Amino acid sequence: MATMITDRQHRFLATCRVGYLATADRNAVPHVVPVCFAIDGQTLYITIDEKPKRAGRRLRRITNILENSAACFIADHYDEDWTRLAWVMLRGNAEIITNGDEHNAAQALLKRRYPQLAAMDIGGLPVIALRVVRATAWGKISAAADSQD
């Protein structure tokens, strides 16, 4: 049974600048990386940005998604006041989008959210689309979002 992303969860995620994408290869070996992201409806988008040290090499997250589409994303808020801790976790199937209308729209969405991407030539780079089938939240996500205003 799907649990869609709620409005409260959308608002919380809009305040988070970074999250963590977890993928696993065909042998279920996990791999977690920090990522910049944007959400449109029930899909989370992550672009592959310019990686000068890895030019010409496929990133582990891409290889993992091609082998095993199950993926998970989490964004959190930490506060020394532990009554304000919160996180949102999104689970679903990831796919790699390399061109087309959805690819272009996702890249534009990500560039609006992260001005740093505007200086990068990411138009021809892949986008990871996590099709969310389950959203879970914990803690005071409304309070965490309010504290970041």
mmCIF file with all atom_site columns, C-alpha atoms in Angstrom:
data_model
loop_
_atom_site.group_PDB
_atom_site.id
_atom_site.type_symbol
_atom_site.label_atom_id
_atom_site.label_alt_id
_atom_site.label_comp_id
_atom_site.label_asym_id
_atom_site.label_entity_id
_atom_site.label_seq_id
_atom_site.pdbx_PDB_ins_code
_atom_site.Cartn_x
_atom_site.Cartn_y
_atom_site.Cartn_z
_atom_site.occupancy
_atom_site.B_iso_or_equiv
_atom_site.pdbx_formal_charge
_atom_site.auth_seq_id
_atom_site.auth_comp_id
_atom_site.auth_asym_id
_atom_site.auth_atom_id
_atom_site.pdbx_PDB_model_num
ATOM 1   C CA . MET A 1 1   ? 0.000  0.000  0.000   1.00 0.00 ? 1   MET A CA 1
ATOM 2   C CA . ALA A 1 2   ? 1.439  3.347  -1.055  1.00 0.00 ? 2   ALA A CA 1
ATOM 3   C CA . THR A 1 3   ? 1.858  6.178  1.440   1.00 0.00 ? 3   THR A CA 1
ATOM 4   C CA . MET A 1 4   ? 2.202  9.378  -0.534  1.00 0.00 ? 4   MET A CA 1
ATOM 5   C CA . ILE A 1 5   ? 4.193  12.457 0.447   1.00 0.00 ? 5   ILE A CA 1
ATOM 6   C CA . THR A 1 6   ? 1.955  14.747 2.501   1.00 0.00 ? 6   THR A CA 1
ATOM 7   C CA . ASP A 1 7   ? 1.842  18.542 2.318   1.00 0.00 ? 7   ASP A CA 1
ATOM 8   C CA . ARG A 1 8   ? 3.614  18.754 5.707   1.00 0.00 ? 8   ARG A CA 1
ATOM 9   C CA . GLN A 1 9   ? 6.358  16.466 4.444   1.00 0.00 ? 9   GLN A CA 1
ATOM 10  C CA . HIS A 1 10  ? 6.690  18.542 1.254   1.00 0.00 ? 10  HIS A CA 1
ATOM 11  C CA . ARG A 1 11  ? 7.064  21.711 3.355   1.00 0.00 ? 11  ARG A CA 1
ATOM 12  C CA . PHE A 1 12  ? 9.703  20.071 5.558   1.00 0.00 ? 12  PHE A CA 1
ATOM 13  C CA . LEU A 1 13  ? 11.684 18.804 2.563   1.00 0.00 ? 13  LEU A CA 1
ATOM 14  C CA . ALA A 1 14  ? 11.553 22.274 0.993   1.00 0.00 ? 14  ALA A CA 1
ATOM 15  C CA . THR A 1 15  ? 13.541 23.564 3.989   1.00 0.00 ? 15  THR A CA 1
ATOM 16  C CA . CYS A 1 16  ? 16.224 20.878 3.700   1.00 0.00 ? 16  CYS A CA 1
ATOM 17  C CA . ARG A 1 17  ? 19.182 21.701 1.479   1.00 0.00 ? 17  ARG A CA 1
ATOM 18  C CA . VAL A 1 18  ? 20.727 18.229 1.481   1.00 0.00 ? 18  VAL A CA 1
ATOM 19  C CA . GLY A 1 19  ? 19.507 14.673 1.896   1.00 0.00 ? 19  GLY A CA 1
ATOM 20  C CA . TYR A 1 20  ? 20.973 11.200 1.601   1.00 0.00 ? 20  TYR A CA 1
ATOM 21  C CA . LEU A 1 21  ? 20.319 8.732  -1.193  1.00 0.00 ? 21  LEU A CA 1
ATOM 22  C CA . ALA A 1 22  ? 20.706 5.048  -0.403  1.00 0.00 ? 22  ALA A CA 1
ATOM 23  C CA . THR A 1 23  ? 21.064 2.518  -3.191  1.00 0.00 ? 23  THR A CA 1
ATOM 24  C CA . ALA A 1 24  ? 22.238 -1.078 -3.264  1.00 0.00 ? 24  ALA A CA 1
ATOM 25  C CA . ASP A 1 25  ? 23.829 -3.198 -5.943  1.00 0.00 ? 25  ASP A CA 1
ATOM 26  C CA . ARG A 1 26  ? 22.492 -6.534 -7.199  1.00 0.00 ? 26  ARG A CA 1
ATOM 27  C CA . ASN A 1 27  ? 24.060 -8.228 -4.135  1.00 0.00 ? 27  ASN A CA 1
ATOM 28  C CA . ALA A 1 28  ? 22.342 -5.780 -1.754  1.00 0.00 ? 28  ALA A CA 1
ATOM 29  C CA . VAL A 1 29  ? 25.612 -4.032 -0.850  1.00 0.00 ? 29  VAL A CA 1
ATOM 30  C CA . PRO A 1 30  ? 24.467 -0.574 0.322   1.00 0.00 ? 30  PRO A CA 1
ATOM 31  C CA . HIS A 1 31  ? 25.839 2.772  -0.802  1.00 0.00 ? 31  HIS A CA 1
ATOM 32  C CA . VAL A 1 32  ? 24.761 6.113  0.701   1.00 0.00 ? 32  VAL A CA 1
ATOM 33  C CA . VAL A 1 33  ? 25.688 9.563  -0.602  1.00 0.00 ? 33  VAL A CA 1
ATOM 34  C CA . PRO A 1 34  ? 24.666 13.125 0.274   1.00 0.00 ? 34  PRO A CA 1
ATOM 35  C CA . VAL A 1 35  ? 22.685 14.745 -2.541  1.00 0.00 ? 35  VAL A CA 1
ATOM 36  C CA . CYS A 1 36  ? 20.951 17.934 -3.582  1.00 0.00 ? 36  CYS A CA 1
ATOM 37  C CA . PHE A 1 37  ? 17.343 17.289 -4.572  1.00 0.00 ? 37  PHE A CA 1
ATOM 38  C CA . ALA A 1 38  ? 14.028 18.688 -5.685  1.00 0.00 ? 38  ALA A CA 1
ATOM 39  C CA . ILE A 1 39  ? 10.536 17.230 -5.534  1.00 0.00 ? 39  ILE A CA 1
ATOM 40  C CA . ASP A 1 40  ? 7.731  17.512 -8.031  1.00 0.00 ? 40  ASP A CA 1
ATOM 41  C CA . GLY A 1 41  ? 4.574  15.770 -6.881  1.00 0.00 ? 41  GLY A CA 1
ATOM 42  C CA . GLN A 1 42  ? 5.501  12.256 -5.822  1.00 0.00 ? 42  GLN A CA 1
ATOM 43  C CA . THR A 1 43  ? 8.887  12.129 -7.574  1.00 0.00 ? 43  THR A CA 1
ATOM 44  C CA . LEU A 1 44  ? 12.211 13.173 -6.083  1.00 0.00 ? 44  LEU A CA 1
ATOM 45  C CA . TYR A 1 45  ? 14.853 14.327 -8.556  1.00 0.00 ? 45  TYR A CA 1
ATOM 46  C CA . ILE A 1 46  ? 18.612 14.303 -8.167  1.00 0.00 ? 46  ILE A CA 1
ATOM 47  C CA . THR A 1 47  ? 20.896 15.502 -10.932 1.00 0.00 ? 47  THR A CA 1
ATOM 48  C CA . ILE A 1 48  ? 24.348 14.233 -11.583 1.00 0.00 ? 48  ILE A CA 1
ATOM 49  C CA . ASP A 1 49  ? 26.498 17.341 -11.509 1.00 0.00 ? 49  ASP A CA 1
ATOM 50  C CA . GLU A 1 50  ? 29.946 17.902 -12.959 1.00 0.00 ? 50  GLU A CA 1
ATOM 51  C CA . LYS A 1 51  ? 32.456 15.637 -11.256 1.00 0.00 ? 51  LYS A CA 1
ATOM 52  C CA . PRO A 1 52  ? 35.891 16.555 -12.624 1.00 0.00 ? 52  PRO A CA 1
ATOM 53  C CA . LYS A 1 53  ? 37.656 13.823 -10.653 1.00 0.00 ? 53  LYS A CA 1
ATOM 54  C CA . ARG A 1 54  ? 35.347 11.150 -12.066 1.00 0.00 ? 54  ARG A CA 1
ATOM 55  C CA . ALA A 1 55  ? 35.064 12.204 -15.686 1.00 0.00 ? 55  ALA A CA 1
ATOM 56  C CA . GLY A 1 56  ? 34.249 9.227  -17.881 1.00 0.00 ? 56  GLY A CA 1
ATOM 57  C CA . ARG A 1 57  ? 33.485 6.898  -14.975 1.00 0.00 ? 57  ARG A CA 1
ATOM 58  C CA . ARG A 1 58  ? 29.985 5.829  -13.986 1.00 0.00 ? 58  ARG A CA 1
ATOM 59  C CA . LEU A 1 59  ? 29.012 6.749  -10.447 1.00 0.00 ? 59  LEU A CA 1
ATOM 60  C CA . ARG A 1 60  ? 28.221 3.928  -8.022  1.00 0.00 ? 60  ARG A CA 1
ATOM 61  C CA . ARG A 1 61  ? 24.687 5.250  -7.441  1.00 0.00 ? 61  ARG A CA 1
ATOM 62  C CA . ILE A 1 62  ? 23.963 5.040  -11.188 1.00 0.00 ? 62  ILE A CA 1
ATOM 63  C CA . THR A 1 63  ? 25.380 1.514  -11.480 1.00 0.00 ? 63  THR A CA 1
ATOM 64  C CA . ASN A 1 64  ? 23.404 0.428  -8.421  1.00 0.00 ? 64  ASN A CA 1
ATOM 65  C CA . ILE A 1 65  ? 20.118 1.809  -9.777  1.00 0.00 ? 65  ILE A CA 1
ATOM 66  C CA . LEU A 1 66  ? 20.682 0.040  -13.089 1.00 0.00 ? 66  LEU A CA 1
ATOM 67  C CA . GLU A 1 67  ? 21.203 -3.233 -11.171 1.00 0.00 ? 67  GLU A CA 1
ATOM 68  C CA . ASN A 1 68  ? 18.588 -2.724 -8.439  1.00 0.00 ? 68  ASN A CA 1
ATOM 69  C CA . SER A 1 69  ? 15.998 0.047  -8.726  1.00 0.00 ? 69  SER A CA 1
ATOM 70  C CA . ALA A 1 70  ? 14.932 -0.042 -5.050  1.00 0.00 ? 70  ALA A CA 1
ATOM 71  C CA . ALA A 1 71  ? 16.191 3.110  -3.372  1.00 0.00 ? 71  ALA A CA 1
ATOM 72  C CA . CYS A 1 72  ? 15.644 5.207  -0.276  1.00 0.00 ? 72  CYS A CA 1
ATOM 73  C CA . PHE A 1 73  ? 16.144 8.888  0.501   1.00 0.00 ? 73  PHE A CA 1
ATOM 74  C CA . ILE A 1 74  ? 16.195 10.650 3.851   1.00 0.00 ? 74  ILE A CA 1
ATOM 75  C CA . ALA A 1 75  ? 16.451 14.282 4.870   1.00 0.00 ? 75  ALA A CA 1
ATOM 76  C CA . ASP A 1 76  ? 16.674 15.286 8.493   1.00 0.00 ? 76  ASP A CA 1
ATOM 77  C CA . HIS A 1 77  ? 16.779 18.195 10.873  1.00 0.00 ? 77  HIS A CA 1
ATOM 78  C CA . TYR A 1 78  ? 19.110 18.065 13.851  1.00 0.00 ? 78  TYR A CA 1
ATOM 79  C CA . ASP A 1 79  ? 18.791 20.377 16.811  1.00 0.00 ? 79  ASP A CA 1
ATOM 80  C CA . GLU A 1 80  ? 20.541 20.371 20.195  1.00 0.00 ? 80  GLU A CA 1
ATOM 81  C CA . ASP A 1 81  ? 17.006 20.527 21.569  1.00 0.00 ? 81  ASP A CA 1
ATOM 82  C CA . TRP A 1 82  ? 16.108 16.925 20.855  1.00 0.00 ? 82  TRP A CA 1
ATOM 83  C CA . THR A 1 83  ? 12.389 17.695 21.006  1.00 0.00 ? 83  THR A CA 1
ATOM 84  C CA . ARG A 1 84  ? 12.924 19.392 17.600  1.00 0.00 ? 84  ARG A CA 1
ATOM 85  C CA . LEU A 1 85  ? 14.533 16.422 15.814  1.00 0.00 ? 85  LEU A CA 1
ATOM 86  C CA . ALA A 1 86  ? 12.787 15.334 12.644  1.00 0.00 ? 86  ALA A CA 1
ATOM 87  C CA . TRP A 1 87  ? 13.214 13.381 9.415   1.00 0.00 ? 87  TRP A CA 1
ATOM 88  C CA . VAL A 1 88  ? 11.352 12.374 6.298   1.00 0.00 ? 88  VAL A CA 1
ATOM 89  C CA . MET A 1 89  ? 12.159 9.131  4.493   1.00 0.00 ? 89  MET A CA 1
ATOM 90  C CA . LEU A 1 90  ? 11.089 8.347  0.948   1.00 0.00 ? 90  LEU A CA 1
ATOM 91  C CA . ARG A 1 91  ? 11.217 4.850  -0.516  1.00 0.00 ? 91  ARG A CA 1
ATOM 92  C CA . GLY A 1 92  ? 10.554 3.780  -4.042  1.00 0.00 ? 92  GLY A CA 1
ATOM 93  C CA . ASN A 1 93  ? 11.998 2.749  -7.354  1.00 0.00 ? 93  ASN A CA 1
ATOM 94  C CA . ALA A 1 94  ? 14.649 4.877  -8.990  1.00 0.00 ? 94  ALA A CA 1
ATOM 95  C CA . GLU A 1 95  ? 15.278 5.275  -12.652 1.00 0.00 ? 95  GLU A CA 1
ATOM 96  C CA . ILE A 1 96  ? 17.862 7.109  -14.707 1.00 0.00 ? 96  ILE A CA 1
ATOM 97  C CA . ILE A 1 97  ? 16.510 9.735  -17.101 1.00 0.00 ? 97  ILE A CA 1
ATOM 98  C CA . THR A 1 98  ? 18.952 10.950 -19.729 1.00 0.00 ? 98  THR A CA 1
ATOM 99  C CA . ASN A 1 99  ? 16.804 13.146 -21.994 1.00 0.00 ? 99  ASN A CA 1
ATOM 100 C CA . GLY A 1 100 ? 13.298 14.294 -22.839 1.00 0.00 ? 100 GLY A CA 1
ATOM 101 C CA . ASP A 1 101 ? 10.729 16.607 -21.308 1.00 0.00 ? 101 ASP A CA 1
ATOM 102 C CA . GLU A 1 102 ? 10.856 15.144 -17.791 1.00 0.00 ? 102 GLU A CA 1
ATOM 103 C CA . HIS A 1 103 ? 14.679 15.276 -17.794 1.00 0.00 ? 103 HIS A CA 1
ATOM 104 C CA . ASN A 1 104 ? 14.657 18.926 -18.901 1.00 0.00 ? 104 ASN A CA 1
ATOM 105 C CA . ALA A 1 105 ? 11.948 19.902 -16.399 1.00 0.00 ? 105 ALA A CA 1
ATOM 106 C CA . ALA A 1 106 ? 13.838 18.179 -13.564 1.00 0.00 ? 106 ALA A CA 1
ATOM 107 C CA . GLN A 1 107 ? 17.077 19.948 -14.480 1.00 0.00 ? 107 GLN A CA 1
ATOM 108 C CA . ALA A 1 108 ? 15.261 23.309 -14.548 1.00 0.00 ? 108 ALA A CA 1
ATOM 109 C CA . LEU A 1 109 ? 13.650 22.582 -11.164 1.00 0.00 ? 109 LEU A CA 1
ATOM 110 C CA . LEU A 1 110 ? 17.017 21.680 -9.652  1.00 0.00 ? 110 LEU A CA 1
ATOM 111 C CA . LYS A 1 111 ? 18.700 24.784 -11.102 1.00 0.00 ? 111 LYS A CA 1
ATOM 112 C CA . ARG A 1 112 ? 15.989 26.978 -9.540  1.00 0.00 ? 112 ARG A CA 1
ATOM 113 C CA . ARG A 1 113 ? 16.504 25.317 -6.162  1.00 0.00 ? 113 ARG A CA 1
ATOM 114 C CA . TYR A 1 114 ? 20.319 25.375 -6.297  1.00 0.00 ? 114 TYR A CA 1
ATOM 115 C CA . PRO A 1 115 ? 21.772 28.445 -8.039  1.00 0.00 ? 115 PRO A CA 1
ATOM 116 C CA . GLN A 1 116 ? 25.205 26.753 -7.984  1.00 0.00 ? 116 GLN A CA 1
ATOM 117 C CA . LEU A 1 117 ? 23.942 24.378 -10.680 1.00 0.00 ? 117 LEU A CA 1
ATOM 118 C CA . ALA A 1 118 ? 23.290 27.304 -13.036 1.00 0.00 ? 118 ALA A CA 1
ATOM 119 C CA . ALA A 1 119 ? 27.052 27.666 -13.527 1.00 0.00 ? 119 ALA A CA 1
ATOM 120 C CA . MET A 1 120 ? 27.384 23.982 -14.437 1.00 0.00 ? 120 MET A CA 1
ATOM 121 C CA . ASP A 1 121 ? 26.702 22.371 -17.787 1.00 0.00 ? 121 ASP A CA 1
ATOM 122 C CA . ILE A 1 122 ? 24.318 19.700 -16.491 1.00 0.00 ? 122 ILE A CA 1
ATOM 123 C CA . GLY A 1 123 ? 21.839 19.652 -19.379 1.00 0.00 ? 123 GLY A CA 1
ATOM 124 C CA . GLY A 1 124 ? 23.344 16.503 -20.871 1.00 0.00 ? 124 GLY A CA 1
ATOM 125 C CA . LEU A 1 125 ? 23.883 14.725 -17.567 1.00 0.00 ? 125 LEU A CA 1
ATOM 126 C CA . PRO A 1 126 ? 21.559 12.070 -16.123 1.00 0.00 ? 126 PRO A CA 1
ATOM 127 C CA . VAL A 1 127 ? 18.831 12.717 -13.592 1.00 0.00 ? 127 VAL A CA 1
ATOM 128 C CA . ILE A 1 128 ? 17.819 10.178 -10.972 1.00 0.00 ? 128 ILE A CA 1
ATOM 129 C CA . ALA A 1 129 ? 14.038 10.039 -10.541 1.00 0.00 ? 129 ALA A CA 1
ATOM 130 C CA . LEU A 1 130 ? 12.892 8.333  -7.344  1.00 0.00 ? 130 LEU A CA 1
ATOM 131 C CA . ARG A 1 131 ? 9.246  7.340  -7.839  1.00 0.00 ? 131 ARG A CA 1
ATOM 132 C CA . VAL A 1 132 ? 8.026  7.477  -4.258  1.00 0.00 ? 132 VAL A CA 1
ATOM 133 C CA . VAL A 1 133 ? 5.780  4.646  -3.141  1.00 0.00 ? 133 VAL A CA 1
ATOM 134 C CA . ARG A 1 134 ? 6.176  5.193  0.589   1.00 0.00 ? 134 ARG A CA 1
ATOM 135 C CA . ALA A 1 135 ? 6.803  8.325  2.628   1.00 0.00 ? 135 ALA A CA 1
ATOM 136 C CA . THR A 1 136 ? 7.484  8.159  6.355   1.00 0.00 ? 136 THR A CA 1
ATOM 137 C CA . ALA A 1 137 ? 8.138  10.962 8.810   1.00 0.00 ? 137 ALA A CA 1
ATOM 138 C CA . TRP A 1 138 ? 9.291  11.111 12.393  1.00 0.00 ? 138 TRP A CA 1
ATOM 139 C CA . GLY A 1 139 ? 9.523  13.900 14.890  1.00 0.00 ? 139 GLY A CA 1
ATOM 140 C CA . LYS A 1 140 ? 8.247  17.408 14.723  1.00 0.00 ? 140 LYS A CA 1
ATOM 141 C CA . ILE A 1 141 ? 8.634  18.084 11.030  1.00 0.00 ? 141 ILE A CA 1
ATOM 142 C CA . SER A 1 142 ? 6.476  21.220 11.258  1.00 0.00 ? 142 SER A CA 1
ATOM 143 C CA . ALA A 1 143 ? 8.565  22.637 14.107  1.00 0.00 ? 143 ALA A CA 1
ATOM 144 C CA . ALA A 1 144 ? 11.794 21.763 12.304  1.00 0.00 ? 144 ALA A CA 1
ATOM 145 C CA . ALA A 1 145 ? 10.606 23.537 9.156   1.00 0.00 ? 145 ALA A CA 1
ATOM 146 C CA . ASP A 1 146 ? 9.542  26.591 11.200  1.00 0.00 ? 146 ASP A CA 1
ATOM 147 C CA . SER A 1 147 ? 12.935 26.821 12.902  1.00 0.00 ? 147 SER A CA 1
ATOM 148 C CA . GLN A 1 148 ? 14.699 27.100 9.534   1.00 0.00 ? 148 GLN A CA 1
ATOM 149 C CA . ASP A 1 149 ? 12.752 30.171 8.362   1.00 0.00 ? 149 ASP A CA 1
#
